[in-house]
Structure formats: structure tokens, C-alpha cells
XYZ file of C-alpha atoms in Angstrom:
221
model
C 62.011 -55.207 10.142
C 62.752 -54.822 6.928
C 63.348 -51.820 5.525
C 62.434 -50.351 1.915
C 64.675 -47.612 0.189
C 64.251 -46.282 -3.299
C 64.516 -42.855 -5.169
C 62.131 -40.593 -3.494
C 60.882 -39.592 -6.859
C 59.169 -42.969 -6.485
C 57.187 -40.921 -4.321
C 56.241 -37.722 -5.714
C 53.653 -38.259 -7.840
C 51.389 -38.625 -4.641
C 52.354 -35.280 -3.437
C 52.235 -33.439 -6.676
C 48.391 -34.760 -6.883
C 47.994 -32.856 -3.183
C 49.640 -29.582 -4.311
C 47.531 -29.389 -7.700
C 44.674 -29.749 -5.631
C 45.811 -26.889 -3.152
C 46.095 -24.923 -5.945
C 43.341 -25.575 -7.149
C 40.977 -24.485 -4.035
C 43.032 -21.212 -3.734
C 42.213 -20.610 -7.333
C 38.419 -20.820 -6.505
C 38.434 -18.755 -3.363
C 40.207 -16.420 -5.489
C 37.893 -15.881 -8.313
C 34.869 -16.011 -5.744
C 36.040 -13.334 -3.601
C 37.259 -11.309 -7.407
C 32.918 -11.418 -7.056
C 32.046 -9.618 -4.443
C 32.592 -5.861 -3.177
C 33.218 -4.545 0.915
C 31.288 -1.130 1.352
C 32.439 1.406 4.062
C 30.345 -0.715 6.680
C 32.564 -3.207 5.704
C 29.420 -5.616 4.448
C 29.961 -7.352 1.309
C 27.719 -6.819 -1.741
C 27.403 -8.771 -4.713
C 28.019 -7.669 -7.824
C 26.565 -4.809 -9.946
C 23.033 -4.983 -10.801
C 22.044 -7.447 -8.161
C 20.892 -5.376 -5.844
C 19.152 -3.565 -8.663
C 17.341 -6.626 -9.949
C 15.804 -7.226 -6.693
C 14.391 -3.823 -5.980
C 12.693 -4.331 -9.596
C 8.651 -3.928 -8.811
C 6.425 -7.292 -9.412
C 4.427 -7.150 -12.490
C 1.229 -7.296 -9.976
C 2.651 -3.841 -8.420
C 3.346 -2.419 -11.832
C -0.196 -3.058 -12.997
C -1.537 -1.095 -9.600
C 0.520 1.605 -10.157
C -0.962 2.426 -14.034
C -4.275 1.934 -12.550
C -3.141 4.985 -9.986
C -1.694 6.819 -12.602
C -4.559 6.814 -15.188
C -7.433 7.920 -12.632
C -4.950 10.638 -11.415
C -4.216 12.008 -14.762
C -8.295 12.046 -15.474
C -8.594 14.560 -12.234
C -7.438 18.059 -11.162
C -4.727 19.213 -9.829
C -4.605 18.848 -5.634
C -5.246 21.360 -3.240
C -8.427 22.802 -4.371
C -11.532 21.647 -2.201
C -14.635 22.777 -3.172
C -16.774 21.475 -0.111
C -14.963 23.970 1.931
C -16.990 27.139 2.495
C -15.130 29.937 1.056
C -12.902 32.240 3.817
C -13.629 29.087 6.808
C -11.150 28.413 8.394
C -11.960 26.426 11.053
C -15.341 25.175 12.938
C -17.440 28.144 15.449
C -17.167 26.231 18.272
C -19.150 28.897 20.296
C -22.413 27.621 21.722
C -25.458 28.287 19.450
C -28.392 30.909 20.244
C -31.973 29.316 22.518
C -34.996 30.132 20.924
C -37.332 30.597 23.990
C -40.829 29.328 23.794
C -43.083 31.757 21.658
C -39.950 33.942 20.424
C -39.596 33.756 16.015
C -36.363 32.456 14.884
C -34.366 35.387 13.197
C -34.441 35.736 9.675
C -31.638 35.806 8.522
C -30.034 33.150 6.345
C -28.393 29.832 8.756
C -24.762 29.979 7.479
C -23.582 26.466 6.375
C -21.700 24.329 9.110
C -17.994 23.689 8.760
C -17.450 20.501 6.972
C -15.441 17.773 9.163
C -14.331 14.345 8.363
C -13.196 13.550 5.149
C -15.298 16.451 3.224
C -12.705 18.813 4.994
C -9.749 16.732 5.206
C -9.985 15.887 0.939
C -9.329 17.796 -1.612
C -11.462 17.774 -5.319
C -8.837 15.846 -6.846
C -8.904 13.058 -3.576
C -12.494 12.678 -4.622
C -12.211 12.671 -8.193
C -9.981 9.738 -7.823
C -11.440 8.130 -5.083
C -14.662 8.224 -7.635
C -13.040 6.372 -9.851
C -12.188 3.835 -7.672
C -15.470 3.509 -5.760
C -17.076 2.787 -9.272
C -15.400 0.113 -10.101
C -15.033 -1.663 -6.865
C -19.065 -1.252 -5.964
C -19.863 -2.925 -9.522
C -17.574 -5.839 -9.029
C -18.698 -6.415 -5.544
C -22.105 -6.404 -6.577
C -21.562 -9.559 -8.680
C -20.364 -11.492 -5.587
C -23.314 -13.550 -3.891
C -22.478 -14.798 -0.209
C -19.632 -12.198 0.084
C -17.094 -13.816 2.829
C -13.572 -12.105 3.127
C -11.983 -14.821 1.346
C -14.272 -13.780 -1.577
C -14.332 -9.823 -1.312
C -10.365 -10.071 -1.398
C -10.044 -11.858 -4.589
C -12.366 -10.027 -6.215
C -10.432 -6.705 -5.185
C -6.952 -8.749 -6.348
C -8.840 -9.466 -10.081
C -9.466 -5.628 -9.872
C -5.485 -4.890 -9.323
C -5.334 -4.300 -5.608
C -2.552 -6.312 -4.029
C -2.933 -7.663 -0.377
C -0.705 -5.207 1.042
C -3.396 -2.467 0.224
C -6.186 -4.118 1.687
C -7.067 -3.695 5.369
C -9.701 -4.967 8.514
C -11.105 -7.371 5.907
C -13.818 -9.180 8.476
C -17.301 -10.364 8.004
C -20.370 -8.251 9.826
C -23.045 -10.670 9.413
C -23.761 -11.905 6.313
C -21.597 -8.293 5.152
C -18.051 -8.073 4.712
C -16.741 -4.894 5.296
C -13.031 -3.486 4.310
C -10.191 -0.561 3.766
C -8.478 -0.108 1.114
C -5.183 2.135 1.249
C -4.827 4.821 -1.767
C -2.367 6.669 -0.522
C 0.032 8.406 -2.939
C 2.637 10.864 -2.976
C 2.200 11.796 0.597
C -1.727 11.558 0.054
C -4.275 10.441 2.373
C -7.330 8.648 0.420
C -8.629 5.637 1.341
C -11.640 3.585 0.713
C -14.333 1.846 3.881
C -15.821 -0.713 1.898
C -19.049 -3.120 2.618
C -19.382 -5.804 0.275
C -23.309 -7.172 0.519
C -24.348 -8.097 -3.197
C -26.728 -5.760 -4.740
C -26.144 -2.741 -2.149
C -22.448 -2.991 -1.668
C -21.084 0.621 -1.279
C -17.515 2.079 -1.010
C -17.173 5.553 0.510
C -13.899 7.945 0.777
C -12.252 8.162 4.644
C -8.994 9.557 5.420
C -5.773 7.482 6.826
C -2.497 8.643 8.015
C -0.087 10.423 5.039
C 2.770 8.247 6.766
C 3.379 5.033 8.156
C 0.947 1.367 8.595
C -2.126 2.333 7.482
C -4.580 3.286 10.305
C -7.743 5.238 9.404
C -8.312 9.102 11.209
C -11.939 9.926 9.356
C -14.090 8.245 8.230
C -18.216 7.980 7.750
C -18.628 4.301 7.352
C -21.413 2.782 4.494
């Protein structure tokens, strides 16, 4: 076999190609790495505003938002509620006085029964906002003939509620009934809806403060 010897310079140009390259990839993984942070969990986050940028609320969400904040600045301050006789505290739960046959009622004045549901459970400012709301929603629902869900929720996305704060959309006949979610702040408003053309109607109820919403009170339209 023959054998070839030269210079092993002849040679190097090969392996200086290889090394450049080397170099090259550590340079990258480098500067990538120079990109990123380790918390004390030991997680890596990107770099700073990132995480920022993505907690950013959609322009949809925005819009929903000023709509909350302009009916709540048109109404009072919370806590008051009017509907609640004054000094009741709580429902008489004892069991009410028999008239026997032939005896006259007493004359004295019937004192008014303790409010349940959502007339207890709301304050004047939940109503004044909930008002707002209802007025709105009932004269845009009224313009939709042959309401099906598919229907009633776009018509309540043109009017700047988002998916996530509609609920039990389902049709009831040729009705299409619906919650929305109005909680704020800890609140508990929310809206039973029936969408049926002319008569559509939206009434308060009350949902959870926390949480999914789930309705606890409610007198349905």
C-alpha cells in the first residue's frame, strides 16, 4: 500500500473549519442562556416585561370593564338596602296566629314580611347597577326574532359581555333563557335572563362572591 506523507498543515484547514464552528454554537448557547433568568424555584423566566405583556387585558375585557365602571360611578355607595325593613334582622319564623271561624281578625296593622332572595341579599347600589344593565340587555333582546342561544349570545357579545360572563345559555321552547355574572369587587349581582322578542325580561339574582359562578337566589322571569 502506498503510503502518502506531507506537512500536516496540508491538513489543517479542515480542522480549523470544525473548531470555528464549535465556537460558534457555544457562542449561541451563550447569548441564549445571557436571555433568560432562574427564580428561587429554580424555573426559568424570560426576560423583563414578558410576563408583563401577557397578563395585559384584551381590548374586549377592557371595554367590559368601562361599561362596569360607568354604571357603578352613576349609583350609591354599597351597603345601604332600602328594601330591608328598618331594625329586621332576620325572618319570625314562629308559626302565625288561626283565626277561628266567626272570630274578627285583630286590628292592628300586619307588619311587613322579611324580604328573602335577592331583595335581602342586594344592596341599593346592586340594584342601581343591575338597572342599568337590565335596560339595556331587555331592549337589545327585544330586537332579536327566533331567539336561539347562538343568537341571544351574540347579541349580549355586541353589548360588551364576553363569553366567560355568560352562563346556562339553553333554549326553553321557543325562549332562551340565561345568567349573566356581574360580580365585582367581591360583589354578588347577577342577571336570569329570558330572551323571547317583544317580552324578553332580565331580573337581578344573587351568585356566589367567590369562585365558578353558581347562582344561590334567584326569582326567575
Amino acid at each position: 500500500m502506498t503510503q502518502i506523507r506531507g506537512p500536516i498543515g496540508k491538513f489543517t484547514p479542515g480542522r480549523r473549519l470544525l473548531a470555528a464552528a464549535a465556537i460558534t454554537v457555544a457562542t449561541a448557547l451563550a447569548l441564549t442562556a445571557c436571555g433568560t433568568e432562574e427564580d428561587d424555584g429554580g424555573r426559568q423566566t424570560g426576560s423583563a416585561g414578558s410576563s408583563t405583556a401577557s397578563q395585559q387585558p384584551s381590548p374586549e375585557q377592557g371595554a367590559t370593564q368601562a361599561l362596569f365602571d360607568r354604571f357603578e360611578k352613576a349609583c350609591p355607595e354599597p351597603g345601604v338596602n332600602s328594601r330591608r325593613p328598618a331594625g329586621a334582622s332576620k325572618p319570625d319564623t314562629a308559626e302565625p296566629e288561626t283565626i277561628a271561624p266567626g272570630e274578627t281578625p285583630p286590628a292592628d296593622p300586619i307588619e311587613p314580611a322579611f324580604p328573602t332572595g335577592p331583595e335581602a341579599e342586594l344592596d341599593d347600589r346592586d340594584w342601581c347597577v343591575s338597572a342599568h344593565h337590565e335596560q339595556r340587555v331587555i331592549a337589545a333582546l327585544q330586537k332579536v326574532a327566533d331567539p336561539t342561544p347562538a343568537k341571544v349570545r351574540k347579541t349580549l357579545n355586541a353589548l360588551g359581555y364576553p363569553d366567560e360572563r355568560i352562563h346556562h345559555l339553553k333554549q326553553d321552547g321557543k325562549k332562551t333563557r340565561f345568567h349573566l355574572d356581574l360580580r365585582e369587587g367581591g360583589g354578588r349581582l347577577c342577571e336570569s335572563g329570558l330572551a323571547a322578542g317583544a317580552v324578553s325580561d332580565v331580573v337581578p339574582c344573587v351568585a356566589v362572591a367567590e369562585g365558578p359562578f353558581e347562582v344561590t337566589s334567584e326569582v326567575r322571569p
